[in-house]
Short mmCIF file of C-alpha atoms and ligand atoms in Angstrom, two decimals:
data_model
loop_
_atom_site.label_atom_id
_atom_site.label_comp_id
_atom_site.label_asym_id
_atom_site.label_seq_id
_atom_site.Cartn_x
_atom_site.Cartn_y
_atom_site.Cartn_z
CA UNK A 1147 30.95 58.91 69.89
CA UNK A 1148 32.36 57.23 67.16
CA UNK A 1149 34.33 58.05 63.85
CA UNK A 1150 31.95 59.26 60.59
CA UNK A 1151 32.72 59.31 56.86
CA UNK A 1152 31.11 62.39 55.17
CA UNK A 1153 31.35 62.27 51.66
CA UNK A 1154 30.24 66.01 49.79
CA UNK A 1155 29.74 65.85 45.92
CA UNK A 1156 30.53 68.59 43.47
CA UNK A 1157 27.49 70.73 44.09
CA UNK A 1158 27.59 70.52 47.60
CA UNK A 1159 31.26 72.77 47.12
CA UNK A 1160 30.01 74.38 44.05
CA UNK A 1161 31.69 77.64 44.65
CA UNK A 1162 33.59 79.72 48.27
CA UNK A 1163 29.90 79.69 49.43
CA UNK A 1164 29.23 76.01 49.17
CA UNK A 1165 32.51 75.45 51.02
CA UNK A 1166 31.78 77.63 53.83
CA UNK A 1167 28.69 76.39 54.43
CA UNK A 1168 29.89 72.32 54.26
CA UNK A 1169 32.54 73.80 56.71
CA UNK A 1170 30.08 74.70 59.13
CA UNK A 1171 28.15 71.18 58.93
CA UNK A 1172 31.67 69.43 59.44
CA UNK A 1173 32.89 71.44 62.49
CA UNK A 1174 29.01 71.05 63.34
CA UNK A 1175 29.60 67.39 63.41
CA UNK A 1176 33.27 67.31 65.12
CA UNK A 1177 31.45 69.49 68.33
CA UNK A 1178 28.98 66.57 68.99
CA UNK A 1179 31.96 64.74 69.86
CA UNK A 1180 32.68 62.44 66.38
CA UNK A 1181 35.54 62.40 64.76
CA UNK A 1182 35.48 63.32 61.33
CA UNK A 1183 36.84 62.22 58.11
CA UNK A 1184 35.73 64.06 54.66
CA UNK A 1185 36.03 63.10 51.02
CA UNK A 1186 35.45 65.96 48.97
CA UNK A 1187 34.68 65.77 45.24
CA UNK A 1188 35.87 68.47 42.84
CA UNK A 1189 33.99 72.34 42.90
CA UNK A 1190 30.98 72.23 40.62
CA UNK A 1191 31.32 71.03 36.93
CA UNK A 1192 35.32 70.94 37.77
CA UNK A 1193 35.82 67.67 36.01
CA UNK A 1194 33.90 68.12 33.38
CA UNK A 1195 35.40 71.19 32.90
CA UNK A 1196 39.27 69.66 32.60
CA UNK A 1197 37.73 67.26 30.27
CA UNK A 1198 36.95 69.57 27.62
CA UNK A 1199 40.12 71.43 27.91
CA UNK A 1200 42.00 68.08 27.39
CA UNK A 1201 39.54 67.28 24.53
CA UNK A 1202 40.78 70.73 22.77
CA UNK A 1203 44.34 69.45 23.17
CA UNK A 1204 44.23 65.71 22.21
CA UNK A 1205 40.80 64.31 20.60
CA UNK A 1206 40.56 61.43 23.32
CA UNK A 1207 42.41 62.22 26.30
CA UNK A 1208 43.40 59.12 28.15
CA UNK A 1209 45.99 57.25 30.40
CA UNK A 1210 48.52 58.75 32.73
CA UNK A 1211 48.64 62.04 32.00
CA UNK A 1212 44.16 62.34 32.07
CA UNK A 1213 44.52 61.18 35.35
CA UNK A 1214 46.99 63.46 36.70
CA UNK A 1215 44.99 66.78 35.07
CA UNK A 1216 41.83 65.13 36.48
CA UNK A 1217 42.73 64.77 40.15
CA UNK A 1218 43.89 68.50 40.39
CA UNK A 1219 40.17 69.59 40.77
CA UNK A 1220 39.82 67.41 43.94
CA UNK A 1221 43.23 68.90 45.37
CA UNK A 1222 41.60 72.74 44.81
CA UNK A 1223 38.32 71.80 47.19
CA UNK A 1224 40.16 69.81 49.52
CA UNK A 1225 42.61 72.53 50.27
CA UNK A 1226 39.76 75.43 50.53
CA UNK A 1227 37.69 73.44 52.75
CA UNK A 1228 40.36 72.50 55.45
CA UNK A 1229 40.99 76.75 55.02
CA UNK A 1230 37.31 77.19 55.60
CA UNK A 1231 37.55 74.66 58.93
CA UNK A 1232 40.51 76.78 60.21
CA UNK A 1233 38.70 79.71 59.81
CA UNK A 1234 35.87 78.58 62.08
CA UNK A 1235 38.64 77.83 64.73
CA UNK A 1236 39.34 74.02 64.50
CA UNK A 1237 42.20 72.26 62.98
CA UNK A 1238 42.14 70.94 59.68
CA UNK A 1239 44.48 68.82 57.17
CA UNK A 1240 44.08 67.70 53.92
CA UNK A 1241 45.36 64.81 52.16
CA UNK A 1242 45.43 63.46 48.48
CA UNK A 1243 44.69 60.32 47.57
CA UNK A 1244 47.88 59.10 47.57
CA UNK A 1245 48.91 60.47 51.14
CA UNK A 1246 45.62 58.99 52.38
CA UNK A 1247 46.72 55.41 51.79
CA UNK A 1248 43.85 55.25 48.65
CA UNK A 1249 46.19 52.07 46.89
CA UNK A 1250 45.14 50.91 43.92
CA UNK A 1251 45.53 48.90 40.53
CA UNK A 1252 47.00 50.06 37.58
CA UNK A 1253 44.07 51.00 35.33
CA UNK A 1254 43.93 54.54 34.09
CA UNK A 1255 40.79 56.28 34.02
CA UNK A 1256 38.78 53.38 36.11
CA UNK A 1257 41.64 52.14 38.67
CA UNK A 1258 40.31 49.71 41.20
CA UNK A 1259 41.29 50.26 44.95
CA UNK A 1260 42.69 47.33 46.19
CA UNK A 1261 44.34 48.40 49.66
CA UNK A 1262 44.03 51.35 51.93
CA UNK A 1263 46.32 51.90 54.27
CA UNK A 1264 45.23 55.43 56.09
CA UNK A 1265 48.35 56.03 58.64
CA UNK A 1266 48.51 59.54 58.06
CA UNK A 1267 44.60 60.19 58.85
CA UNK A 1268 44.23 58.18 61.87
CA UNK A 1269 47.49 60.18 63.30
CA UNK A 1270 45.70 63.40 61.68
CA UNK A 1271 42.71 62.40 64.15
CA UNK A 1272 44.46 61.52 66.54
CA UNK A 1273 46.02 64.85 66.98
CA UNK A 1274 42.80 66.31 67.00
CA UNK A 1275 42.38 67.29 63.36
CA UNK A 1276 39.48 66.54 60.48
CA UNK A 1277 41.21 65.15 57.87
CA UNK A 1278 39.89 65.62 54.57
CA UNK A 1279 40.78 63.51 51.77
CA UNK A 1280 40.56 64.28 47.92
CA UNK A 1281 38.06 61.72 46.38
CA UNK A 1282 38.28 60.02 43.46
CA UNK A 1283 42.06 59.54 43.23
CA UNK A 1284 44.68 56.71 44.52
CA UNK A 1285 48.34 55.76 43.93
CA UNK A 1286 48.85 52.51 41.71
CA UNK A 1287 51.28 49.80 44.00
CA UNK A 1288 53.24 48.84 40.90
CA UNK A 1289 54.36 51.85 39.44
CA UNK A 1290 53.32 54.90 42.28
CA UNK A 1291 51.84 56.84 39.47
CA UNK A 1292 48.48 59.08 40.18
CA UNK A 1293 45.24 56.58 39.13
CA UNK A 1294 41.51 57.64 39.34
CA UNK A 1295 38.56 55.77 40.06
CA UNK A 1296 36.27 56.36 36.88
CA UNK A 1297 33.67 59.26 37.08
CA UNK A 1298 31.13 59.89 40.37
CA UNK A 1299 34.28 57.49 42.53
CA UNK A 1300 34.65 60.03 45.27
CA UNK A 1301 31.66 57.82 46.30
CA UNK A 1302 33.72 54.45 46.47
CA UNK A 1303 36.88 56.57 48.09
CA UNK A 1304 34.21 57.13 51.15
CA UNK A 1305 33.10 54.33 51.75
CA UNK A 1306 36.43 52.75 51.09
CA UNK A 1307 37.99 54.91 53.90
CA UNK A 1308 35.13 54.20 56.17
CA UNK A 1309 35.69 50.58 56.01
CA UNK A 1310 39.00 51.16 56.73
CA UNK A 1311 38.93 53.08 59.41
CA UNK A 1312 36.16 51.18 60.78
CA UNK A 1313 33.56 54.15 61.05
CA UNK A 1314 30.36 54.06 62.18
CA UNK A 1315 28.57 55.56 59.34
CA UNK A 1316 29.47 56.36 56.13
CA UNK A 1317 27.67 59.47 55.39
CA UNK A 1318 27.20 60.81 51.15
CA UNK A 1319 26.21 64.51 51.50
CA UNK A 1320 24.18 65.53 47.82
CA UNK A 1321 21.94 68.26 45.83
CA UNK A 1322 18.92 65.47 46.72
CA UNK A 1323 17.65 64.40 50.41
CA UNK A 1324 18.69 61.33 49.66
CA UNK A 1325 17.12 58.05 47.42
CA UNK A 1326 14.43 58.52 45.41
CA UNK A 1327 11.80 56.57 43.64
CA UNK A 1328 13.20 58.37 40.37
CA UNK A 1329 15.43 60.74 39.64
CA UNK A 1330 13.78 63.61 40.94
CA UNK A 1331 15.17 65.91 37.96
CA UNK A 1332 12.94 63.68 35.78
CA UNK A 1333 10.15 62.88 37.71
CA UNK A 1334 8.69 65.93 39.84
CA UNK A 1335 6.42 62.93 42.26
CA UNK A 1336 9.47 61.03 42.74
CA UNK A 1337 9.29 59.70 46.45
CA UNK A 1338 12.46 59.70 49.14
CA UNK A 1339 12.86 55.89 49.96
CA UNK A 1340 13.85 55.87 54.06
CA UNK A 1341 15.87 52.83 53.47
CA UNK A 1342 17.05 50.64 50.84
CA UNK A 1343 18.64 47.16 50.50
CA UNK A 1344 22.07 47.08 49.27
CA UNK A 1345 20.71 44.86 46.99
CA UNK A 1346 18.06 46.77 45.45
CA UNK A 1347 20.57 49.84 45.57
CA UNK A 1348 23.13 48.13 43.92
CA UNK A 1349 20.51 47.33 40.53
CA UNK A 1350 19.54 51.22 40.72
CA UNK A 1351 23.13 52.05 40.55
CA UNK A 1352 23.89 49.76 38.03
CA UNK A 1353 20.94 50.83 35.89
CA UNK A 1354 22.41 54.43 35.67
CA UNK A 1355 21.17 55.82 38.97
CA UNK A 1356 23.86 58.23 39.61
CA UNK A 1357 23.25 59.13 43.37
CA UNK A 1358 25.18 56.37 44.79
CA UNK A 1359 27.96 55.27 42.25
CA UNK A 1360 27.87 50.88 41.77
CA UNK A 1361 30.98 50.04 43.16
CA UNK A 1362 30.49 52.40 46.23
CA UNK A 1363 27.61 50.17 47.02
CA UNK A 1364 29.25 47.13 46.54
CA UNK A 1365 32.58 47.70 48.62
CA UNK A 1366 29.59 48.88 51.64
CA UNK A 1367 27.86 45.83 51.24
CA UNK A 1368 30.94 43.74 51.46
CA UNK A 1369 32.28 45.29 54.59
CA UNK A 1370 28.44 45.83 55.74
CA UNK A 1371 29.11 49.98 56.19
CA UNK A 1372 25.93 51.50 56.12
CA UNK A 1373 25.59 54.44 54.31
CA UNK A 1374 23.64 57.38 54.47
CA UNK A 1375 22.32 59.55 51.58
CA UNK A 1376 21.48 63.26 52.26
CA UNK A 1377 21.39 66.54 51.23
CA UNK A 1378 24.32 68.92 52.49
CA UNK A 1379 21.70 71.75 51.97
CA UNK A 1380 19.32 70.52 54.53
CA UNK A 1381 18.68 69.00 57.59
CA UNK A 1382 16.45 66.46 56.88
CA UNK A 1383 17.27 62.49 57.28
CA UNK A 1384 18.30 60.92 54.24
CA UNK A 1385 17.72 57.09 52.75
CA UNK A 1386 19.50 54.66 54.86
CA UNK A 1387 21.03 52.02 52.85
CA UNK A 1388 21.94 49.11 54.56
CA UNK A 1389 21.57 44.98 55.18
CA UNK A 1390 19.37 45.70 57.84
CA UNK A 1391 15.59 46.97 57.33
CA UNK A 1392 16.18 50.28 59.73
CA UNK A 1393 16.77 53.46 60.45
CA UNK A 1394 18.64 55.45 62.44
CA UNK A 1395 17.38 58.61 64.33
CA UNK A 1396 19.61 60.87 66.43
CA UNK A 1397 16.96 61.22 69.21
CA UNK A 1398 14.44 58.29 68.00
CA UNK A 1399 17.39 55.54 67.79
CA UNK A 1400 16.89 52.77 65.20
CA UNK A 1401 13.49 52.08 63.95
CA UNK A 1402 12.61 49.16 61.57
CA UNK A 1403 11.59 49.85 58.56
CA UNK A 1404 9.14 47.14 55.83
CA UNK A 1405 10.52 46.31 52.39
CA UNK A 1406 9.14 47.70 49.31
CA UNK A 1407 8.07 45.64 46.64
CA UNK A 1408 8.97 48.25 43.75
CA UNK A 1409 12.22 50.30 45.20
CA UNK A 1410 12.21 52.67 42.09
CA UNK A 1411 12.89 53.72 38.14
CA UNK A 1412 16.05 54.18 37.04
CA UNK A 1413 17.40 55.42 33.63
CA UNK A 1414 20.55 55.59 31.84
CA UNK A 1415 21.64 58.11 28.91
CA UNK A 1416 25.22 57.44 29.00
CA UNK A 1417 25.39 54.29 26.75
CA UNK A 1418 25.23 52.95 22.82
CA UNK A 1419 24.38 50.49 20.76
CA UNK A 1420 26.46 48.21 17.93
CA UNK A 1421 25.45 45.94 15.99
CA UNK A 1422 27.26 43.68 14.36
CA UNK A 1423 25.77 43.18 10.82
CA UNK A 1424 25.78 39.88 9.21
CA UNK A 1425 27.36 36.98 11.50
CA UNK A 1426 27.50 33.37 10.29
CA UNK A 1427 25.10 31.43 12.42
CA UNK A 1428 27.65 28.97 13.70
CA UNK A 1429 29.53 28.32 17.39
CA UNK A 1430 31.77 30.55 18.26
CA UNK A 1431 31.04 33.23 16.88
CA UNK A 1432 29.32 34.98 19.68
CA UNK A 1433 32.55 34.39 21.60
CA UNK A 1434 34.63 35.92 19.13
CA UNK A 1435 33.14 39.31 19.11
CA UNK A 1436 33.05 38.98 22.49
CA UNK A 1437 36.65 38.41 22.95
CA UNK A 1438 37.38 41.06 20.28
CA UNK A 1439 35.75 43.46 22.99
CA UNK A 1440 37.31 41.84 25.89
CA UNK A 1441 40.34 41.86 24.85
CA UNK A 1442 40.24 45.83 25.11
CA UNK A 1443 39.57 45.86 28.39
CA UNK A 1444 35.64 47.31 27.84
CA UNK A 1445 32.99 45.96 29.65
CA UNK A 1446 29.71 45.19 28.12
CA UNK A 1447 25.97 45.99 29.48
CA UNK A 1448 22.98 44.13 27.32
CA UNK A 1449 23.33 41.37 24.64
CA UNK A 1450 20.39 40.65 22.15
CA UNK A 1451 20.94 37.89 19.10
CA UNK A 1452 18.25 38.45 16.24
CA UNK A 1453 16.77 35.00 14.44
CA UNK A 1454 19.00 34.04 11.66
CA UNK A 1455 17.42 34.60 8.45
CA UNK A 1456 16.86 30.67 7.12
CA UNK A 1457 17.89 31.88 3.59
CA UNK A 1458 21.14 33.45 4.62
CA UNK A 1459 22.18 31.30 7.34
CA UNK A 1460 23.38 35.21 8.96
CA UNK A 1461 22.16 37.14 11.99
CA UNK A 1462 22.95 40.30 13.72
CA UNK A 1463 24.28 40.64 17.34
CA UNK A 1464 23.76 43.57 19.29
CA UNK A 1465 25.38 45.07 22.70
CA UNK A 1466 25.34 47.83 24.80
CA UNK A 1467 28.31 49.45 26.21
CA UNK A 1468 29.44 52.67 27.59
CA UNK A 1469 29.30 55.50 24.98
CA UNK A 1470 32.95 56.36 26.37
CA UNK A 1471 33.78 53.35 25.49
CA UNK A 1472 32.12 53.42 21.35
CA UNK A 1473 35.43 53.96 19.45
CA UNK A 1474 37.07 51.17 21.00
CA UNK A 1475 34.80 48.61 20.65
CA UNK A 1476 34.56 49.91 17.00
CA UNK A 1477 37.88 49.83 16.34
CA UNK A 1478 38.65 46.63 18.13
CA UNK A 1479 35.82 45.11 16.26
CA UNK A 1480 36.90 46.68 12.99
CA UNK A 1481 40.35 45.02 13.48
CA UNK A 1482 38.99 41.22 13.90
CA UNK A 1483 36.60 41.64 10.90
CA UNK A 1484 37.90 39.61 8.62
CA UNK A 1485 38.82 37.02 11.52
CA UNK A 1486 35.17 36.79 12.75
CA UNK A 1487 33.54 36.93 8.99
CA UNK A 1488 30.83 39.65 9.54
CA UNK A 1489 29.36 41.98 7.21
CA UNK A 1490 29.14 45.61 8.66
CA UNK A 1491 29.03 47.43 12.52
CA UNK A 1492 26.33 49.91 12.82
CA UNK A 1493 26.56 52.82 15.82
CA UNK A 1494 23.78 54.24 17.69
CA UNK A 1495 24.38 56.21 20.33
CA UNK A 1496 20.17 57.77 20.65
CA UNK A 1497 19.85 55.24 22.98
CA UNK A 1498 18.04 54.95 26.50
CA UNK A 1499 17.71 52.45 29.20
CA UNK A 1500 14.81 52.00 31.44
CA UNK A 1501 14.89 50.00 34.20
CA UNK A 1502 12.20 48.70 37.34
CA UNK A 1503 14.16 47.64 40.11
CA UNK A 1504 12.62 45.86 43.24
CA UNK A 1505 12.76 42.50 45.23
CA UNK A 1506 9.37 42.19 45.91
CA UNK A 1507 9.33 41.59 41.52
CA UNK A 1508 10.14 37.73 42.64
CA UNK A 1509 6.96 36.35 44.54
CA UNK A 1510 4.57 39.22 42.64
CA UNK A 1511 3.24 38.03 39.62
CA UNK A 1512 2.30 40.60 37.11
CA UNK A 1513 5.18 43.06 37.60
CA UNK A 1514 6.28 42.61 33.99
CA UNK A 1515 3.31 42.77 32.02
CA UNK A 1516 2.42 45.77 34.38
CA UNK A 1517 5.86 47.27 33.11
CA UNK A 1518 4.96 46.48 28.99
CA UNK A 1519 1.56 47.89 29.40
CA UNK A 1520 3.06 51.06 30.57
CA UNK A 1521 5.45 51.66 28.12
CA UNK A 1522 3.03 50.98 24.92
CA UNK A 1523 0.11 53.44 26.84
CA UNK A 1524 2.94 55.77 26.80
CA UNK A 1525 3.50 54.97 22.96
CA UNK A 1526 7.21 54.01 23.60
CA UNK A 1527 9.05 51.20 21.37
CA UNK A 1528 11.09 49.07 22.77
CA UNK A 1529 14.57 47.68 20.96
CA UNK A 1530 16.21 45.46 23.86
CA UNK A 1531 15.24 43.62 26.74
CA UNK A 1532 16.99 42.02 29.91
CA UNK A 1533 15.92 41.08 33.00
CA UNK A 1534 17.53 39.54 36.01
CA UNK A 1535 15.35 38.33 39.28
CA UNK A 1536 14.98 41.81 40.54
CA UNK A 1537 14.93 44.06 37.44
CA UNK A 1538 13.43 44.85 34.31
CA UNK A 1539 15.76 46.89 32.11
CA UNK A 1540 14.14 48.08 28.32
CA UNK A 1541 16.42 50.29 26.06
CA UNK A 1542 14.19 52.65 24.21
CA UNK A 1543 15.10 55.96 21.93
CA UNK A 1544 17.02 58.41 24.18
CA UNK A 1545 13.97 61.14 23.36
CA UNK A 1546 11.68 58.74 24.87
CA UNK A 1547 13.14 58.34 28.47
CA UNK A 1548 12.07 61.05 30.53
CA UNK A 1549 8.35 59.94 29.08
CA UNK A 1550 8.84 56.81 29.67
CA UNK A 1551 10.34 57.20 33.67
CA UNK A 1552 6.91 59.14 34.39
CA UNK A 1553 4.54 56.75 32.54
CA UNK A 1554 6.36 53.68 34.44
CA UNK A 1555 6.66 55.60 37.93
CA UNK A 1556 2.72 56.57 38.16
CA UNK A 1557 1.81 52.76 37.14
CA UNK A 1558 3.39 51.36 39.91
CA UNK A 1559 2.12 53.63 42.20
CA UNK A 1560 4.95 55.61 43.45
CA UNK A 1561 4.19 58.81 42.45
CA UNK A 1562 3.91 61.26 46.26
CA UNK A 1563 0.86 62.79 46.63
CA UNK A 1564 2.76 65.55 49.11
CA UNK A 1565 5.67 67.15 48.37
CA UNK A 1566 7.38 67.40 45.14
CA UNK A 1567 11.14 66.63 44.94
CA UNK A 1568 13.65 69.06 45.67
CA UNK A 1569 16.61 69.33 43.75
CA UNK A 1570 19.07 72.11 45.66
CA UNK A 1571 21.98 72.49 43.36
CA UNK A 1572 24.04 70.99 40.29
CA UNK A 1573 23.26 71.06 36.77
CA UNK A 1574 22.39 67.30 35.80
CA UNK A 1575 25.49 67.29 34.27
P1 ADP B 70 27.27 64.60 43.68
O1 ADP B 70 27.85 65.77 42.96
O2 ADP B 70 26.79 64.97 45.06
O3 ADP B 70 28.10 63.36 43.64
P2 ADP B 70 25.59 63.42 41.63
O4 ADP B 70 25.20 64.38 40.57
O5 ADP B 70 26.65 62.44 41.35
O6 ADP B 70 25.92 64.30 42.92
O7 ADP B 70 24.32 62.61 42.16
C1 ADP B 70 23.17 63.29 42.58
C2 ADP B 70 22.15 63.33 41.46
O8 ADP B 70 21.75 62.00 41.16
C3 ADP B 70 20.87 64.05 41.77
O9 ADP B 70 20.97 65.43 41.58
C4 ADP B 70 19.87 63.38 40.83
O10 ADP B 70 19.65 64.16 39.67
C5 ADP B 70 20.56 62.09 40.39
N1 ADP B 70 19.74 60.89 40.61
C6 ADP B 70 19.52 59.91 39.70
N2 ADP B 70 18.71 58.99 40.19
C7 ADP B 70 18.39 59.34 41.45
C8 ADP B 70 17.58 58.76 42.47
N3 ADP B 70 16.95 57.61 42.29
N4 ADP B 70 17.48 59.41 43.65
C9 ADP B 70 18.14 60.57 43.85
N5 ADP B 70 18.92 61.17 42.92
C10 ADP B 70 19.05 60.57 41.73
N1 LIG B 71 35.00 64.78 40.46
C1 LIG B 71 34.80 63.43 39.97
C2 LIG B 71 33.69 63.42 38.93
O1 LIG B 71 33.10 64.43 38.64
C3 LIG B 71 34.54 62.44 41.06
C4 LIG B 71 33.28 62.65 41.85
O2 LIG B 71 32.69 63.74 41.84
O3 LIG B 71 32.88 61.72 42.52
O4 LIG B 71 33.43 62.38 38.39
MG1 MG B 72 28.21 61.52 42.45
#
């Protein structure tokens, strides 16, 4: 038996009952003969939690010291679940980040790992113990100060550690039995997908499904880990997402699995729009705001130009971005104004994003009208468009999303006619 990465989020460790219970399913693991590595995310709403206390001492908490306040709540669960181990009678030893070899750039807030070097956990293993390692956190090379990963990265420190260590599996243990068709908070129907592409998982991700976190998938598909979504309140088998079209059974072995055409709906809350009121329709413009925004380090989602209005010879450019991200790209924009020669910024942060993901959308015609037709039956308006060969992504008004989800799920057909979702723990939040 090999070595497994098990990854348990937030409301898998929720509160001393959550812990004792993911302590059970570890040492569960350990006695059928693996050996056992586990990333553990903060209890509950932790993070959120330190957020808002930093918000009611500085109005936008950021850099060095963020980072240090924010990895404490990963340092609380991991040292009450290797208690929890030892009180089941095996040996346990948690690690941080930084003792766990998690190396990474320099980038407060959203550091990037960029080595891991995990000495102390294969000699923790070695010796017999499950080591369990804080998620979410690393130590920059440069200056050896305390970086995290950007929110939901316990994901990425998982599958990071798995390649690593060159595990087997890379297991993420949820409040969902694994991948659905939609978020099942949203849609009741949603469907749990047996196995995904990386590719297809990837778009999902990076259209705001939150179950798997984008650059988690990304590091897996690189070092082909395959990963395993499942609930840490059940027993059931999860989505297996992977290069390969299979599955893997404990008493079945692999079985191969077909492809979807549609792999699901996925929406996105967390992001705004600014327009930029009143540019001169001339080269270079376009790369000057964009600069502007570059420039401060934020990364951009959608672009749409409007048509210039003959008469003025002017046009507006919109974006999306991050809504974390808003006052920056304000202020940054606000600072090249008179540089760039546009008129006004408007902010609008009612915003939604839809998106269809699915590689079956590039041999079957149809899938985008299918798409439109949905979202004007379900009397939705539509402000931006952008496609690329495997998704459709609309941005809509925020109120409209969760209609929107449904109208586009049932249309394609992937509404379950069984069972409806469950959804064991967390808030959403
Ligand atoms: P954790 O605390 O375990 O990291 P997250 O809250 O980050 O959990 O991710 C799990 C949540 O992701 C689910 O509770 C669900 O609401 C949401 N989610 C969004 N899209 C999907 C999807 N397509 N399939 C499953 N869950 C999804
Ligand atoms: N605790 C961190 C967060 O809430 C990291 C994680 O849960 O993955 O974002
Ligand atoms: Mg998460």
């Amino acid at each position: 038996m090999g070595l497994v990465v098990q990854k348990y989020g937030g409301s898998s460790v929720a509160d001393a009952e959550g812990i004792k219970r993911v302590a059970k399913r570890i040492v569960e693991a350990k006695k059928n003969g693996h050996q056992v590595v586990v990333v553990v995310s903060a209890m509950g709403d932790t993070t959120d939690e330190l957020i808002d206390l930093a918000e009611q001492v500085s109005p936008m908490p950021t850099g060095r010291e963020f980072d240090m306040l924010l990895t404490a709540g990963e340092r609380i669960s991991m040292a009450l679940l290797a208690m929890a181990i030892k009180n089941l009678g095996h040996e346990a030893q948690s690690f941080t980040g930084s003792q766990a070899g998690v190396i990474t750039d320099s980038v407060h807030n959203k550091a990037r790992i960029i080595d891991v070097t995990p000495g102390r956990i294969r000699t923790a293993l070695d010796e017999g113990n499950i080591a369990i390692v804080a998620g979410f956190q690393g130590v920059s090379q440069d200056k050896k100060d305390i970086t995290t990963l950007g929110r939901g990265g316990s994901d990425t420190t998982a599958v990071a550690l798995a390649a690593a260590l060159d595990a087997e599996v890379c297991e993420i243990y949820t409040d969902v039995d694994g991948v659905f068709t939609a978020d099942p908070r949203v849609v009741k129907k949603a469907r749990k997908i047996d196995w995904i592409s990386f590719e297809d998982m990837l778009e999902l991700a990076a259209s705001g499904s939150k179950v798997l976190l984008h650059r988690c998938v990304e590091y897996a598909r690189r070092y082909n880990i395959p990963i395993h979504v499942r609930s840490s309140f059940s027993g059931l088998q999860g989505t297996w997402v992977s290069s390969e079209p299979l599955v893997r059974k404990q008493q079945q072995g692999e079985q191969k699995v077909e492809q979807a055409i549609i792999s699901g709906v996925a929406h996105d809350t967390s992001e705004a729009k600014v327009t930029v009121v009143g540019v001169p329709d001339k080269p270079g413009e376009a790369a000057a705001i964009f600069r502007a925004i570059a420039d401060a380090q934020l990364n951009i989602d959608m672009v749409v130009q409007n048509v210039s209005a003959a008469s003025t010879g002017l046009t507006d450019i919109s974006f999306t971005l991050p809504k974390t991200d808003g006052h920056k790209a304000i202020g940054s924009l606000e600072k090249a104004k008179a540089a760039i020669g546009f008129d006004s910024l408007r902010y609008d942060d009612q915003i939604g994003k839809i998106s269809l993901v699915g590689a079956g959308m590039k041999t079957n015609p149809g899938v985008t009208a299918s798409f439109f037709e949905a979202l004007s039956d379900a009397g939705v308006n539509i402000e931006l468009i952008s496609t690329s060969e495997i998704r459709i992504s609309v941005v809509t008004r925020a109120d409209d999303v969760p209609e929107a989800v449904r109208a586009v799920h049932s249309a394609f057909g992937l509404d379950s006619e069984s069972d409806e979702a469950v959804v064991y723990g967390g808030t959403g939040r």
